[in-house]
């Protein structure tokens, strides 16, 4: 019995034994429940581990940290996705994620080294890459060279040279390369940007955009002592220390810091809105709060976009010392402003300027929800003005809800493309343009002056 | 003991519309804080999977299924539903996570009971019931069976509110085992408490009293000459009545429950104690006693409405000092207080 095994003081009923027996009892109960279901139409059984069906895809995952786990959870809801192999240099995450997948019926092998995974797993159709940014290019390129389609987390890389190599490998191998800017497949964002802003032009000229992602102060991530990776293995995989391995997002060798980790998702939207890449950037920021980390813990940046309509500007901030306002984006045009967030409760409306042409036709078409009642101030005892109203005046809610995990539509788009039934919503070339725009924010902080983008910088 | 190892480290986090707390004994402060942060991330992850209020959770997705439709759910949602089905079966239906539509019918917007006709009651009872969920452990799918009443196409309303917080504590305990933190107390807004290992002197537990000493039941227990339990390797959950009236509904009858003013369950897992404390509110004392006799790992404490006295049920609960929870003499100081104010909201609080 291991030292951490918890048992009762009398040793008779220990939690683990109980939990195991309870799980067995639950299984038998559920089986008898199944007999009751004879009247119910039986669903097609997911084929998680048996011989591959025509729409089944064998999938590997490399990088099993927080983001890898989010992607696995989101992909688990997609029919035909069969996890066959997962890989992480950290034994703890292999155990955690491999265990969870096996318990839910996947026949999954665990690997420490992605090269071993590629050598052993010959029948994978696709690989999801969610490692620290600095390894994306090496791993994604090796996967594509091995004939696998790749879904790779953003940022493509913390080096533009490495990001470029991913686009070139994609072209050479002809494999699919989807980058994880998941808002590109989110039906709420597609409706807001492609339909309302670009097609219907309901905001008029969008002269400004704003985005932010603010988070409360947070300690460095720790690790269970017994799962510390020994120094020889850390050296082998290029990590200076266990602390840097766990907190890689804060170190220049492995990532791009908060502006890249968080800002990239939202800065990506600016070029989607305006249909062009930025022409210049100014930025300020610094490592002003945390000690012993490398990347800027706050960045405020302004991008300039030279569009056919004229110069438009976008302001973006990422703060890691306050969660004020959370994360959302705003597109501000002469006729109105659209506020949206990946979490709808944080942003899901369009505000109309009083002088704007009527939006009733969009409400009739179902492109906007009809505006709710205007404010009716009332007074109550002891309160001068009661602000309890159902909705603010002039705010038109967006009509579309996303009823799946936020990453699922982007993964569905990727797997549909692998099956030859869709076009990627964020192929490598598009994500490369975003990487150029986003990584330049760190350069601009360091330079302390306005930096220009040349159009050819965005091309591979 | 070195200055780096404080007697107790306490960390709190808001989730699942309550405040979770982790109390760690015998660990260096930074390590305890990082482990607690990992626990809180796990609880947030679980809330995303289990909360019916989060539109993309598995539970919210189940609640949108039409009868005949199925959903493959995550391990965590499936485990909660399996245990809910188990407790439902073992308590003769006194615990039911699908009871929402009945609650909505029986209570007005302020939560007060209202008069309903027999026909209204029958209609609501026709759409609730654990048997409407078919759990298939082969492929982790949940299938919805049609309702039995006039409108078989009615959806199911699953609410894991009476089991999910306890389940989160159990998952947190698994994670803390990875961190090799054996002596820890976890609670979910104090409605459920999971005690592992030993709290030590700082938690009112000298070495000859292995465990964590927790105060329970406030005035009721003092009247009964019992106000503290010693808990280790086990979980304690409480349910209580409000001043204005009873807020617990008996799923077996569809009517307000009237058997107990408050009930506590002690069980090896917090998910189980969480569910049982709700069930024990509506079961008769004899039913609770029978349950405890056939489930020796469970003990119960109930405040009987009729006599206003606290009774401990279950063979192991009163007599066997070896069982994880036992009564200690009242008046001893220095216990971690769980101020169960059953007169207000049925919640406990560690003071």
Coordinates of C-alpha atoms in Angstrom, one line a residue, chain A residues 122-442:
Chain A
X122 CA 1.2 4.2 -38.1
X123 CA -2.6 4.4 -38.4
X124 CA -3.2 7.9 -37.0
X125 CA -5.1 10.2 -39.3
X126 CA -4.5 13.3 -37.4
X127 CA -2.5 14.8 -34.5
X128 CA -3.5 17.5 -32.1
X129 CA -0.4 19.5 -30.9
X130 CA -0.8 21.4 -27.6
X131 CA 2.8 21.6 -26.3
X132 CA 4.5 24.8 -25.3
X133 CA 4.8 27.1 -28.3
X134 CA 8.5 26.6 -28.9
X135 CA 8.0 22.9 -29.8
X136 CA 5.0 23.5 -32.1
X137 CA 7.0 23.8 -35.4
X138 CA 9.3 20.8 -34.7
X139 CA 6.4 18.5 -33.8
X140 CA 3.8 19.7 -36.3
X141 CA 6.4 19.5 -39.1
X142 CA 7.4 15.9 -38.1
X143 CA 3.7 14.9 -38.0
X144 CA 3.0 16.3 -41.4
X145 CA 6.2 14.7 -42.8
X146 CA 4.9 11.4 -41.3
X147 CA 1.6 11.9 -43.3
X148 CA -0.6 13.1 -40.5
X149 CA -3.0 16.1 -40.6
X150 CA -2.3 18.5 -37.8
X151 CA -4.4 20.7 -35.5
X152 CA -1.9 22.9 -33.7
X153 CA -2.6 25.3 -30.9
X154 CA -1.8 28.9 -31.4
X155 CA 0.7 30.6 -31.3
X156 CA 2.2 28.8 -34.2
X157 CA 5.6 29.5 -32.6
X158 CA 7.5 32.1 -30.6
X159 CA 9.8 32.5 -33.6
X160 CA 8.5 33.6 -37.0
X161 CA 11.2 31.6 -38.7
X162 CA 9.8 28.4 -37.1
X163 CA 6.2 29.5 -37.9
X164 CA 7.2 29.9 -41.5
X165 CA 8.6 26.4 -41.6
X166 CA 5.2 25.1 -40.7
X167 CA 3.5 26.7 -43.6
X168 CA 6.3 25.5 -45.9
X169 CA 6.0 21.9 -44.6
X170 CA 2.3 22.1 -45.0
X171 CA 2.7 23.1 -48.7
X172 CA 5.3 20.4 -49.3
X173 CA 3.4 17.6 -47.7
X174 CA -0.1 18.6 -48.8
X175 CA -1.4 17.7 -45.3
X176 CA -3.9 19.9 -43.5
X177 CA -2.6 22.4 -40.9
X178 CA -5.3 24.0 -38.8
X179 CA -4.1 26.6 -36.1
X180 CA -6.2 26.9 -32.9
X181 CA -7.7 30.4 -33.3
X182 CA -11.0 28.8 -32.4
X183 CA -13.1 32.0 -32.7
X184 CA -12.7 31.5 -36.5
X185 CA -15.1 28.6 -36.3
X186 CA -17.4 29.9 -33.6
X187 CA -20.9 30.4 -35.1
X188 CA -21.4 33.5 -32.9
X189 CA -18.3 35.2 -34.2
X190 CA -19.0 34.1 -37.8
X191 CA -22.4 35.6 -37.6
X192 CA -21.2 38.8 -35.9
X193 CA -18.2 39.4 -38.2
X194 CA -19.0 37.8 -41.6
X195 CA -22.8 38.5 -41.6
X196 CA -23.5 41.6 -39.5
X197 CA -20.3 43.6 -39.9
X198 CA -18.9 42.6 -43.3
X199 CA -22.1 41.6 -45.2
X200 CA -24.8 43.8 -43.7
X201 CA -22.4 46.6 -42.7
X202 CA -24.7 47.4 -39.8
X203 CA -22.0 49.2 -37.9
X204 CA -21.0 51.4 -40.9
X205 CA -17.3 52.0 -41.1
X206 CA -15.7 50.4 -38.1
X207 CA -13.2 53.1 -37.2
X208 CA -12.0 51.4 -34.0
X209 CA -11.8 48.1 -32.3
X210 CA -10.9 47.1 -28.7
X211 CA -10.0 43.9 -27.0
X212 CA -8.9 43.0 -23.6
X213 CA -8.0 39.9 -21.5
X214 CA -7.5 40.7 -17.8
X215 CA -6.8 38.2 -15.1
X216 CA -6.3 38.3 -11.4
X217 CA -2.9 37.9 -9.8
X218 CA -1.9 34.2 -9.8
X219 CA 0.9 32.3 -8.2
X220 CA 3.4 30.3 -10.3
X221 CA 2.1 26.8 -11.0
X222 CA 3.5 24.1 -8.8
X223 CA 3.7 20.3 -9.2
X224 CA 3.3 17.3 -7.0
X225 CA 6.7 16.5 -5.5
X226 CA 6.7 12.9 -6.4
X227 CA 6.1 13.8 -10.1
X228 CA 9.0 16.3 -10.4
X229 CA 10.9 15.5 -13.7
X230 CA 14.5 14.7 -13.0
X231 CA 17.1 17.2 -14.3
X232 CA 18.5 14.7 -16.9
X233 CA 15.1 14.4 -18.6
X234 CA 14.5 18.2 -18.4
X235 CA 17.8 18.7 -20.1
X236 CA 17.0 16.1 -22.8
X237 CA 13.8 18.0 -23.7
X238 CA 15.3 21.5 -23.3
X239 CA 13.7 22.8 -20.1
X240 CA 16.0 24.7 -17.7
X241 CA 14.1 23.6 -14.6
X242 CA 10.8 22.1 -13.4
X243 CA 9.6 25.6 -12.5
X244 CA 10.3 26.8 -16.1
X245 CA 8.6 23.6 -17.5
X246 CA 5.4 24.3 -15.5
X247 CA 5.5 28.1 -16.0
X248 CA 6.8 28.1 -19.6
X249 CA 4.4 30.8 -20.7
X250 CA 6.5 33.4 -18.7
X251 CA 9.8 32.5 -20.3
X252 CA 11.2 33.8 -23.6
X253 CA 12.7 30.5 -24.6
X254 CA 9.4 28.7 -24.7
X255 CA 6.6 31.2 -25.4
X256 CA 5.6 34.8 -26.1
X257 CA 4.1 35.9 -22.8
X258 CA 0.5 37.0 -22.0
X259 CA 0.2 39.2 -25.1
X260 CA 0.7 36.1 -27.2
X261 CA -1.0 33.6 -25.0
X262 CA -4.2 35.6 -24.6
X263 CA -4.0 38.5 -27.0
X264 CA -3.4 36.4 -30.1
X265 CA -7.0 35.1 -30.1
X266 CA -8.4 38.6 -30.1
X267 CA -5.9 40.5 -32.2
X268 CA -6.6 37.8 -34.8
X269 CA -10.1 39.3 -35.1
X270 CA -8.9 42.7 -36.1
X271 CA -7.6 41.5 -39.5
X272 CA -10.8 39.4 -39.9
X273 CA -12.9 42.5 -39.4
X274 CA -11.0 44.8 -41.8
X275 CA -9.9 42.2 -44.3
X276 CA -6.3 43.4 -44.1
X277 CA -3.2 43.2 -42.0
X278 CA -2.0 46.0 -39.7
X279 CA 0.4 48.6 -41.1
X280 CA 2.0 49.9 -37.8
X281 CA 2.0 49.3 -34.1
X282 CA 2.9 51.1 -30.9
X283 CA 3.0 49.3 -27.5
X284 CA 4.0 49.8 -23.9
X285 CA 4.3 47.2 -21.2
X286 CA 6.8 45.6 -18.8
X287 CA 7.6 43.1 -16.1
X288 CA 6.3 45.4 -13.4
X289 CA 4.6 43.2 -10.8
X290 CA 5.9 39.6 -10.8
X291 CA 9.5 38.8 -9.8
X292 CA 11.7 36.3 -11.5
X293 CA 9.7 35.9 -14.7
X294 CA 10.8 37.1 -18.1
X295 CA 7.8 38.2 -20.1
X296 CA 5.8 41.4 -19.8
X297 CA 3.0 41.0 -17.2
X298 CA 1.1 43.9 -18.8
X299 CA 1.0 45.1 -22.4
X300 CA -1.1 47.9 -24.0
X301 CA -0.9 48.2 -27.7
X302 CA -2.4 50.1 -30.6
X303 CA -2.5 48.7 -34.1
X304 CA -3.1 50.8 -37.2
X305 CA -4.9 49.4 -40.2
X306 CA -4.8 51.2 -43.5
X307 CA -8.1 50.1 -45.1
X308 CA -9.6 51.3 -48.4
X309 CA -12.0 53.4 -46.2
X310 CA -9.2 55.1 -44.4
X311 CA -7.0 54.5 -41.3
X312 CA -8.7 52.5 -38.5
X313 CA -7.1 51.7 -35.1
X314 CA -7.4 48.9 -32.7
X315 CA -6.4 49.0 -29.0
X316 CA -5.6 45.9 -27.1
X317 CA -4.6 45.3 -23.5
X318 CA -3.6 42.3 -21.5
X319 CA -3.3 42.7 -17.7
X320 CA -2.3 40.0 -15.2
X321 CA -2.8 41.9 -12.0
X322 CA -6.6 42.6 -12.2
X323 CA -9.5 40.7 -13.7
X324 CA -11.5 43.9 -14.3
X325 CA -13.7 43.5 -17.3
X326 CA -12.5 40.0 -18.0
X327 CA -12.1 39.2 -21.7
X328 CA -14.2 40.5 -24.6
X329 CA -13.9 42.4 -27.9
X330 CA -15.6 45.4 -29.2
X331 CA -16.0 46.7 -32.8
X332 CA -17.0 50.3 -32.9
X333 CA -18.4 51.8 -36.1
X334 CA -20.1 55.1 -37.0
X335 CA -23.6 53.5 -36.8
X336 CA -23.1 51.2 -33.8
X337 CA -20.8 49.0 -31.7
X338 CA -20.8 45.2 -31.4
X339 CA -19.5 43.7 -28.1
X340 CA -18.8 40.0 -28.1
X341 CA -16.9 37.5 -25.9
X342 CA -16.2 33.8 -26.2
X343 CA -18.3 33.6 -23.0
X344 CA -21.6 35.1 -24.1
X345 CA -22.4 36.5 -20.7
X346 CA -19.4 38.8 -21.1
X347 CA -20.5 40.2 -24.4
X348 CA -23.3 39.4 -26.8
X349 CA -24.9 42.7 -28.0
X350 CA -24.9 45.3 -30.7
X351 CA -25.6 49.0 -29.7
X352 CA -27.2 51.2 -32.3
X353 CA -26.3 54.9 -32.6
X354 CA -29.4 57.1 -32.6
X355 CA -28.7 58.4 -36.2
X356 CA -28.2 54.9 -37.7
X357 CA -30.6 53.5 -40.3
X358 CA -33.3 51.2 -38.9
X359 CA -32.2 47.7 -37.9
X360 CA -35.7 46.4 -37.9
X361 CA -35.1 44.5 -41.1
X362 CA -32.3 42.5 -39.5
X363 CA -34.5 41.7 -36.6
X364 CA -37.2 40.5 -39.1
X365 CA -34.6 38.3 -40.8
X366 CA -33.5 36.9 -37.4
X367 CA -30.0 38.4 -37.7
X368 CA -30.5 40.3 -34.5
X369 CA -32.9 39.8 -31.6
X370 CA -35.5 42.5 -31.4
X371 CA -34.4 45.2 -28.9
X372 CA -35.9 44.9 -25.4
X373 CA -37.8 47.6 -23.6
X374 CA -36.1 50.8 -22.9
X375 CA -35.2 51.8 -19.4
X376 CA -38.1 52.6 -17.1
X377 CA -36.6 54.2 -14.0
X378 CA -38.7 53.7 -10.9
X379 CA -38.1 54.7 -7.3
X380 CA -38.3 52.5 -4.3
X381 CA -38.1 53.3 -0.6
X382 CA -34.6 54.4 0.4
X383 CA -33.3 54.1 -3.1
X384 CA -33.2 57.3 -5.2
X385 CA -33.1 55.6 -8.6
X386 CA -33.8 51.9 -9.1
X387 CA -31.7 50.5 -11.8
X388 CA -33.5 47.2 -12.0
X389 CA -34.3 47.0 -15.7
X390 CA -34.5 44.0 -18.0
X391 CA -32.1 45.4 -20.6
X392 CA -30.3 48.6 -21.4
X393 CA -31.9 50.7 -24.1
X394 CA -30.7 50.3 -27.7
X395 CA -28.8 47.0 -27.1
X396 CA -29.7 44.4 -29.6
X397 CA -28.7 40.8 -28.5
X398 CA -27.0 38.5 -31.0
X399 CA -29.3 35.7 -32.0
X400 CA -27.0 32.8 -32.0
X401 CA -26.0 30.6 -29.0
X402 CA -23.1 28.2 -29.0
X403 CA -24.3 25.2 -27.1
X404 CA -21.0 23.2 -27.3
X405 CA -17.6 23.7 -25.7
X406 CA -15.9 26.8 -27.3
X407 CA -13.2 24.7 -29.1
X408 CA -15.5 22.1 -30.5
X409 CA -16.6 23.8 -33.7
X410 CA -13.0 24.5 -34.7
X411 CA -12.1 20.9 -34.1
X412 CA -15.2 19.8 -36.0
X413 CA -14.1 22.0 -38.9
X414 CA -10.7 20.4 -38.8
X415 CA -12.0 16.8 -38.7
X416 CA -14.6 17.6 -41.5
X417 CA -11.7 18.9 -43.6
X418 CA -9.7 15.7 -42.9
X419 CA -12.8 13.8 -44.2
X420 CA -12.7 16.1 -47.3
X421 CA -16.0 17.8 -46.5
X422 CA -14.9 21.3 -45.4
X423 CA -12.3 24.0 -45.9
X424 CA -10.1 24.9 -43.0
X425 CA -11.2 28.0 -41.1
X426 CA -7.7 28.9 -39.9
X427 CA -5.0 27.3 -42.2
X428 CA -1.4 27.9 -41.5
X429 CA -1.1 30.9 -43.9
X430 CA -3.8 32.8 -42.1
X431 CA -2.5 32.1 -38.7
X432 CA 1.0 33.1 -39.8
X433 CA -0.3 36.6 -40.6
X434 CA -1.7 36.8 -37.1
X435 CA 1.6 35.5 -35.6
X436 CA 3.4 38.3 -37.4
X437 CA 1.0 40.9 -36.0
X438 CA 1.1 39.6 -32.5
X439 CA 4.8 38.8 -32.0
X440 CA 5.5 42.4 -33.1
X441 CA 3.8 43.7 -30.0
X442 CA 6.7 42.4 -27.9

